XYZ file of C-alpha atoms in Angstrom:
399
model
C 53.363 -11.878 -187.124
C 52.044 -15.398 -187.030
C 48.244 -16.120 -186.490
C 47.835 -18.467 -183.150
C 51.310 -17.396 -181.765
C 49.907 -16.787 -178.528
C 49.302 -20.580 -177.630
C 51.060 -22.490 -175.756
C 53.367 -25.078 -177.200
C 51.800 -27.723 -175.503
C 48.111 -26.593 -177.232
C 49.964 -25.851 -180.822
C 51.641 -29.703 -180.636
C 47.495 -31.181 -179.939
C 46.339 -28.668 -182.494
C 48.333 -28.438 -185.244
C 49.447 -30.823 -187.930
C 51.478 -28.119 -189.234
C 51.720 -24.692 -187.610
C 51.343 -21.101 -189.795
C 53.729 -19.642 -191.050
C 55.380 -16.362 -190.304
C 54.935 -13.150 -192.145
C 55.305 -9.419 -192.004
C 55.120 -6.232 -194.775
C 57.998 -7.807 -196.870
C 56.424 -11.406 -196.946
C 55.902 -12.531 -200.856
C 52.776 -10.428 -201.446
C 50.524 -13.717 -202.771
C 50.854 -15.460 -199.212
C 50.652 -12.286 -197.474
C 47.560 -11.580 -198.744
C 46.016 -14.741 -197.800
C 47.749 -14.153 -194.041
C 45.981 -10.886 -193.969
C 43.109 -12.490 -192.101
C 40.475 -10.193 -189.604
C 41.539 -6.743 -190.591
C 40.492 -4.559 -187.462
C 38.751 -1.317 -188.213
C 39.879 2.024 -185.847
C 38.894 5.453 -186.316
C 41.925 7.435 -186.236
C 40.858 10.095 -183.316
C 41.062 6.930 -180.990
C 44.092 8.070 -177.967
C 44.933 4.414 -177.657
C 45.772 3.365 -181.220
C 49.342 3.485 -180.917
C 50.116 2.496 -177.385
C 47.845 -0.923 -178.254
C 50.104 -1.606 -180.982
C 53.262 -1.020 -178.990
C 52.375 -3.054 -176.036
C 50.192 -5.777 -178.086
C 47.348 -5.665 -176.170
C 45.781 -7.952 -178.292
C 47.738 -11.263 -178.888
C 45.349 -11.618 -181.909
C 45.337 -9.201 -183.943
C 47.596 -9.334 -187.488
C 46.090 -6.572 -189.575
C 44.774 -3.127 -188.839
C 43.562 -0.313 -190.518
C 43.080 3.231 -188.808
C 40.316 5.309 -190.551
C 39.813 8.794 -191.146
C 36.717 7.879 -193.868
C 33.108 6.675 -192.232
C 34.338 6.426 -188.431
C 35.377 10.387 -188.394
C 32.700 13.179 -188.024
C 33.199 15.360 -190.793
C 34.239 18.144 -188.514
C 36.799 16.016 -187.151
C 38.910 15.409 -190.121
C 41.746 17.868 -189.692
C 41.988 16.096 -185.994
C 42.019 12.753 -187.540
C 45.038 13.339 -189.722
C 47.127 14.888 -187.022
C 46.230 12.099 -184.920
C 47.167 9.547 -188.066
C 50.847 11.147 -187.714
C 50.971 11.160 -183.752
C 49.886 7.270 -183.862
C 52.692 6.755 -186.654
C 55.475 8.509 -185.329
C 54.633 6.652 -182.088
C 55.310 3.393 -183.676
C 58.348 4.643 -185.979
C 59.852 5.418 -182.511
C 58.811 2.519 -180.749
C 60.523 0.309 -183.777
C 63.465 2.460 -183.766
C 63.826 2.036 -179.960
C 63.048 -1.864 -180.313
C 60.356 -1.500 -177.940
C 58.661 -3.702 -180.583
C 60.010 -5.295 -183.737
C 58.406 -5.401 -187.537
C 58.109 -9.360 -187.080
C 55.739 -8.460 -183.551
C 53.957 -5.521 -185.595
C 50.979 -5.584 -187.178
C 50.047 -5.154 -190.769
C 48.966 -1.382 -190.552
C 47.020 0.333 -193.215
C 45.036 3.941 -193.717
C 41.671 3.755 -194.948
C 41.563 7.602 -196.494
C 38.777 9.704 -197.925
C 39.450 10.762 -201.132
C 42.856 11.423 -203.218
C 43.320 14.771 -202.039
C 43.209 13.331 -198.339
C 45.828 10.890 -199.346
C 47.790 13.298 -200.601
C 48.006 15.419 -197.559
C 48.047 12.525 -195.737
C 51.661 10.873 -197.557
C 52.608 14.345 -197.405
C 52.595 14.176 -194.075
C 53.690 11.202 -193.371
C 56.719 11.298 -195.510
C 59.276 8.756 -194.430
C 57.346 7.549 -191.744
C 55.346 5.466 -194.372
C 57.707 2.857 -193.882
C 55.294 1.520 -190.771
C 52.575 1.032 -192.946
C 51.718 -1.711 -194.967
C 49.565 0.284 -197.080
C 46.434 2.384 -197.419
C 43.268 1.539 -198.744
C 40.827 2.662 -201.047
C 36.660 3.212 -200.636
C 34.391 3.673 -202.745
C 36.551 2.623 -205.291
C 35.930 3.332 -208.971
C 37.737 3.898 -212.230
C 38.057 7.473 -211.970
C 39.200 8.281 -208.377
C 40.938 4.878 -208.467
C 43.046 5.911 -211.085
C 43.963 9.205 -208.975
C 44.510 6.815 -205.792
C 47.127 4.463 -207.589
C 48.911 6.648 -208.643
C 49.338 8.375 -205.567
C 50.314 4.930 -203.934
C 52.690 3.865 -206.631
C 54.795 7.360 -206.604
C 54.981 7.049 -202.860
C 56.862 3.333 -203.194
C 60.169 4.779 -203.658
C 63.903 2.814 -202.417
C 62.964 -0.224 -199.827
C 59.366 1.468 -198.871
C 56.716 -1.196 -199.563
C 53.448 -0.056 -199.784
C 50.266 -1.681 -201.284
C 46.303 -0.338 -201.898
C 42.860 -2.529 -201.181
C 40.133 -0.916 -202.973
C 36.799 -1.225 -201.599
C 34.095 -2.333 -203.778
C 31.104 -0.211 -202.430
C 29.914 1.845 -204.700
C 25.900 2.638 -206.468
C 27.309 1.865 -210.064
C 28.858 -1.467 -208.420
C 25.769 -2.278 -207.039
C 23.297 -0.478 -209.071
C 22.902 -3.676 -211.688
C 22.087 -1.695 -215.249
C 25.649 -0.239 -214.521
C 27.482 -2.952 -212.486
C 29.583 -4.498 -215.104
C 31.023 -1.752 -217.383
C 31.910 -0.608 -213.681
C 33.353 -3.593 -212.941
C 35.074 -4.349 -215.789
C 36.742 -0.588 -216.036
C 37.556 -1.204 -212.398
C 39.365 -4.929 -213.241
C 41.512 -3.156 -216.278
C 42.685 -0.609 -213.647
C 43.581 -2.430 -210.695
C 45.553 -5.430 -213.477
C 47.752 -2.273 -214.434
C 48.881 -2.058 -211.241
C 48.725 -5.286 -209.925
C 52.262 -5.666 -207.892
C 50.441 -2.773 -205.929
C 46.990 -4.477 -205.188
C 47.592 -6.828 -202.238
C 43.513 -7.940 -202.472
C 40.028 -6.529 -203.272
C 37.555 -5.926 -200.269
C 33.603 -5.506 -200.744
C 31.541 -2.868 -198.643
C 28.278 -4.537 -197.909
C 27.327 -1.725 -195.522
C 27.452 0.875 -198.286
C 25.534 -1.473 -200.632
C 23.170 -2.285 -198.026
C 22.249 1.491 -197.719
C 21.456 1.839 -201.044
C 18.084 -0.298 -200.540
C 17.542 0.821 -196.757
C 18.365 -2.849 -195.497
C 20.368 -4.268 -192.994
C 20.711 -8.087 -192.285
C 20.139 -9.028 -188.681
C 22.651 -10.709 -186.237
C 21.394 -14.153 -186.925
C 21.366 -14.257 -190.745
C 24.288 -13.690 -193.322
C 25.067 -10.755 -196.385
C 24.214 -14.140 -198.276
C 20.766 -13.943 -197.589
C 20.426 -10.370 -198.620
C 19.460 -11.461 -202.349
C 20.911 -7.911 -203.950
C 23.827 -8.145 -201.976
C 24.311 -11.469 -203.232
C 24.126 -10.957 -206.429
C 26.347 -8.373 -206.583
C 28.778 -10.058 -204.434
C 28.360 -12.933 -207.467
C 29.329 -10.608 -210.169
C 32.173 -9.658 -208.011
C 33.650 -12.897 -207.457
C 32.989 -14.078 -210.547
C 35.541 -11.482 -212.089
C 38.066 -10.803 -209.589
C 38.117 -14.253 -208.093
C 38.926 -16.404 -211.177
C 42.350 -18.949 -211.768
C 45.282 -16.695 -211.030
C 42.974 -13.758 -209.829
C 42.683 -11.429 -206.482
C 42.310 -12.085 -203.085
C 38.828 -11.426 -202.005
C 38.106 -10.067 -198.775
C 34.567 -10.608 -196.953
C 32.000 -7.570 -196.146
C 32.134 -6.231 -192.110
C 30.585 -8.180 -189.371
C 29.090 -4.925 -187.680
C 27.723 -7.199 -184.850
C 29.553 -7.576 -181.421
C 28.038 -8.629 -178.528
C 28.478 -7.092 -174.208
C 27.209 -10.214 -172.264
C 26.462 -14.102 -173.400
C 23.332 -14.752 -175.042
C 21.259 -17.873 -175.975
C 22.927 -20.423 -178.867
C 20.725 -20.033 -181.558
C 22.027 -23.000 -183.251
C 22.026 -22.684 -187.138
C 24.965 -24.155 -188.079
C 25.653 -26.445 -191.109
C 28.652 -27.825 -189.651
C 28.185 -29.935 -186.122
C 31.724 -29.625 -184.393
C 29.969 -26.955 -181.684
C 27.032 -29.649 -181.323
C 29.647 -32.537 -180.887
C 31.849 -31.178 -178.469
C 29.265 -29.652 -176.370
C 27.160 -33.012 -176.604
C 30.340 -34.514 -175.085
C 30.230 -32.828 -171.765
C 27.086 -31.518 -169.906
C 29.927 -29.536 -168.286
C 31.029 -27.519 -171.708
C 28.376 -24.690 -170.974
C 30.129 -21.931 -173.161
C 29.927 -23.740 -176.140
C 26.112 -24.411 -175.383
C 25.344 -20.979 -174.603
C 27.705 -19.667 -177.313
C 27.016 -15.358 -177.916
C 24.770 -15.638 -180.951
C 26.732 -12.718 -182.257
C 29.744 -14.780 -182.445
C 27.867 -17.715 -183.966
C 26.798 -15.349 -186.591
C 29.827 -14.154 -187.191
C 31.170 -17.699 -187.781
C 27.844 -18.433 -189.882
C 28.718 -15.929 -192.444
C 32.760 -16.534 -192.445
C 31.914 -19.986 -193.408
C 29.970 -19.261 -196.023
C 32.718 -16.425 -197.323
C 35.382 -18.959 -197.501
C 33.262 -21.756 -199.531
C 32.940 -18.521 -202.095
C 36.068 -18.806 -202.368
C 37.084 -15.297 -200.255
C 39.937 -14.868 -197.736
C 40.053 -12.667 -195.024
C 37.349 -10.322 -193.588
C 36.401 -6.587 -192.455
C 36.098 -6.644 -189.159
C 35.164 -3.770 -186.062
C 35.976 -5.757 -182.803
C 38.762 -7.226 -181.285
C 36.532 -10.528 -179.731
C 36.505 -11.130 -184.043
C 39.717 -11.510 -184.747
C 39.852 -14.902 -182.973
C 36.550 -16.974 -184.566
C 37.671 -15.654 -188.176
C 41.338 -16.600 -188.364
C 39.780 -20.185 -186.210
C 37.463 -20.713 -189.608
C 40.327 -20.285 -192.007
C 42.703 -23.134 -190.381
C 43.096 -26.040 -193.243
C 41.874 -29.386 -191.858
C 43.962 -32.593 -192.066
C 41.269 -33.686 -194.660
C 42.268 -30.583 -197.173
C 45.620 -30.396 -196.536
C 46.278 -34.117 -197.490
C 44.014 -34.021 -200.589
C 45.396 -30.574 -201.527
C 48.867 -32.465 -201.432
C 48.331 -35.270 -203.835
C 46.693 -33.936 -206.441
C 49.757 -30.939 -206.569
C 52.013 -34.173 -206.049
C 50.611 -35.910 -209.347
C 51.515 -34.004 -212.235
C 49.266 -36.321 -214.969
C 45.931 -36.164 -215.287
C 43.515 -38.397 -214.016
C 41.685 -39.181 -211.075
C 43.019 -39.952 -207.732
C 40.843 -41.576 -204.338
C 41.321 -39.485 -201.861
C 43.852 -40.645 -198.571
C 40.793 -40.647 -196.561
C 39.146 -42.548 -198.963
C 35.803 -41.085 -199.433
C 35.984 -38.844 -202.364
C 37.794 -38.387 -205.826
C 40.189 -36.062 -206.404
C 40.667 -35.188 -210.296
C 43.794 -33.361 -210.794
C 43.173 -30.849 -213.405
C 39.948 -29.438 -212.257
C 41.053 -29.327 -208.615
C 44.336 -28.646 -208.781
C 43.553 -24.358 -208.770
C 41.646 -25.196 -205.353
C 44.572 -27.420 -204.766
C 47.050 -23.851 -204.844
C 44.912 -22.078 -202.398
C 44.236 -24.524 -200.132
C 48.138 -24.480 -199.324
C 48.569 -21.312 -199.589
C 45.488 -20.883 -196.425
C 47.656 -23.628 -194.875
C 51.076 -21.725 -194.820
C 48.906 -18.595 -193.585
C 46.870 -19.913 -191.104
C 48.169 -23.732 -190.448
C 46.346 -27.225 -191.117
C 44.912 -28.981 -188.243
C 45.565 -32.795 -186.648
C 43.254 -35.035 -187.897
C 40.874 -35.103 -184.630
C 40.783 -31.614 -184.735
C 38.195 -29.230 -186.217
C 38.345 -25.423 -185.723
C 36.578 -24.801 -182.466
C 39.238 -26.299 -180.598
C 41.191 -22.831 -181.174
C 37.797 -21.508 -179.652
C 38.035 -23.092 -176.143
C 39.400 -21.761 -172.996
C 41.138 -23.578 -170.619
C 38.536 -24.608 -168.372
C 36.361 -26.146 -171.328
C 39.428 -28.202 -172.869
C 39.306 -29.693 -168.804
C 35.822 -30.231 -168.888
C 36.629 -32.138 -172.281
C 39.458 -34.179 -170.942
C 37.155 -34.791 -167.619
C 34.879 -36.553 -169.829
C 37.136 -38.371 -172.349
């Protein structure tokens, strides 16, 4: 796997400073769970799932999880699982066969119900585990937790790599006169096990229900004020120097035909390009679902989380787009890592100061994101990996 691998060379040369990396199940787990990225939700009774991932039907996509918890009817369960092991064995084949190798296959993981589902489930399974990349956890607290990792870590056995995502989504999570003795029982756990934890996701949908809300397509989870604030609490344990990978709440939002720009965006590069060329009409009537998307991914990463939930292929594209490292980052990130003293350094673009021991931790991560998902030329921003052919010609029409 490698995000953007489905450019051209020509577009990865005007794009890239310096390209992403490759990565698969065995990468070192602390870059592969920044390379995670969009992982795409499927329910396990879907026919397709397997055949997709054989014939990469989408280009995009680095990380997927089939689910047998909230996307299967309750009388479909025993369906679901055989299905689970049809989809598997489908892909064990299709490796064995070289039909498709483990570099071209996704990072696949099992979202499961409960314990006793994931123990029928590895049961099942058996050897054929070896496709996965792991299996992850909801509603996630200390006492099934407990149940679920150990169930993961007696199933790692010889070469067989295999790591758990809980899912933060729980009413004593979000409930607040319970939230941190939750949290804090939940953070002793999961350090325990830690080899085994490739990141820590949050459920805003489940918290969301709690309250009967639901944000709209043109707002964020940040504007939610008790998702917030648990969100907060979240990050501010998990999230700290030398802590876990944070994955953003679902986008449940995807959109059938274009719609109006609704333009809300803090950052301008959609307004500059399109202000460019009269001609650039996608980027001027840009699917407000998308925008939203982009709105809220934006606002994830300057949280400080990596990666994101996601339920629709058309996602996969603006999220991994927002993670890219500008030239800006990348070269700041570089010289305060390159200065081992203290002090204070003027940045290479000369309009900020970079002070080496407080920023050096943002320093870490910000090459780590580059090595996952590449750092950009200098007159490059992010929408760039946005456009389609005929809008980079209306661009060069102009310029």
């Amino acid at each position: 796997m490698k995000h953007f691998a489905y450019e051209t060379e020509t577009r990865k040369r005007e794009i890239f400073f310096k390209e992403p990396e490759s990565f698969n199940k065995f990468t070192d787990k602390e870059l592969l769970s920044y390379a995670l990225g969009a992982a795409l939700y499927m329910p396990a009774v879907k026919d397709s799932i397997a055949k997709d991932v054989v014939e990469q039907k989408y280009p995009e996509l680095t990380a997927m999880v089939i689910d047998l918890e909230d996307a299967v009817s309750d009388h479909l369960i025993a369906e679901a699982e055989i299905r689970l092991v049809d989809h598997i064995q489908t892909i064990f084949h299709a490796l064995e066969e070289q039909q498709i190798t483990i570099d071209a296959l996704p990072l696949i993981f099992v979202r499961v119900r409960d314990p006793e589902q994931m123990r029928r489930v590895t049961t099942s399974l058996g050897s054929l585990q070896c496709v996965l990349t792991g299996y992850v956890f909801p509603k996630f607290s200390y006492e099934t937790g407990a149940q679920y990792l150990d169930i993961l870590q007696t199933n790692n056995t010889g070469d067989r790599v295999l790591y758990g995502m809980p899912i933060l989504e729980s009413s004593e999570i979000m409930y607040k006169e319970s939230r941190m003795e939750a949290l804090l029982n939940i953070k002793k756990l999961v350090d325990s096990y830690e080899p085994l934890i490739l990141n820590i996701r949050i459920g805003a949908t489940d918290f969301s229900s709690f309250y009967g809300i639901r944000r709209k397509v043109d707002s964020t989870i940040y504007e939610v004020s008790v998702i917030r604030d648990c969100i907060t609490d979240i990050l501010n344990l998990f999230n700290r120097q030398d802590g876990y990978v944070i994955s953003g709440p679902v986008w449940e939002f995807f959109y059938k035909e274009q719609l109006p720009l609704i333009s809300k965006l803090k950052v301008t590069p959609f307004q500059e390009r399109s202000e460019r060329t009269a001609k650039n009409k996608r980027l001027e009537n840009m699917n407000q679902y998308i925008e939203g998307l982009i709105n809220e991914v934006q606002l994830d990463k300057l949280n400080g989380i990596v990666g994101k939930t996601i339920i629709h292929p058309t996602h996969i594209k603006p999220v991994h787009s927002v993670y890219t490292v500008t030239h800006e980052e990348y070269m700041d990130a570089l010289s305060i890592l390159n200065h081992s003293e203290a002090g204070v350094l003027k940045s290479s673009y000369e309009n900020k100061m970079n002070e080496i021991k407080p920023h050096y931790n943002w320093a870490k991560r910000i090459l780590l994101r580059a090595k996952a998902f590449g750092v950009l030329n200098e007159n490059q921003d992010f929408t760039r990996l946005l456009m389609e052919k005929q809008e980079e010609k209306a661009i060069h029409e102009v310029n």
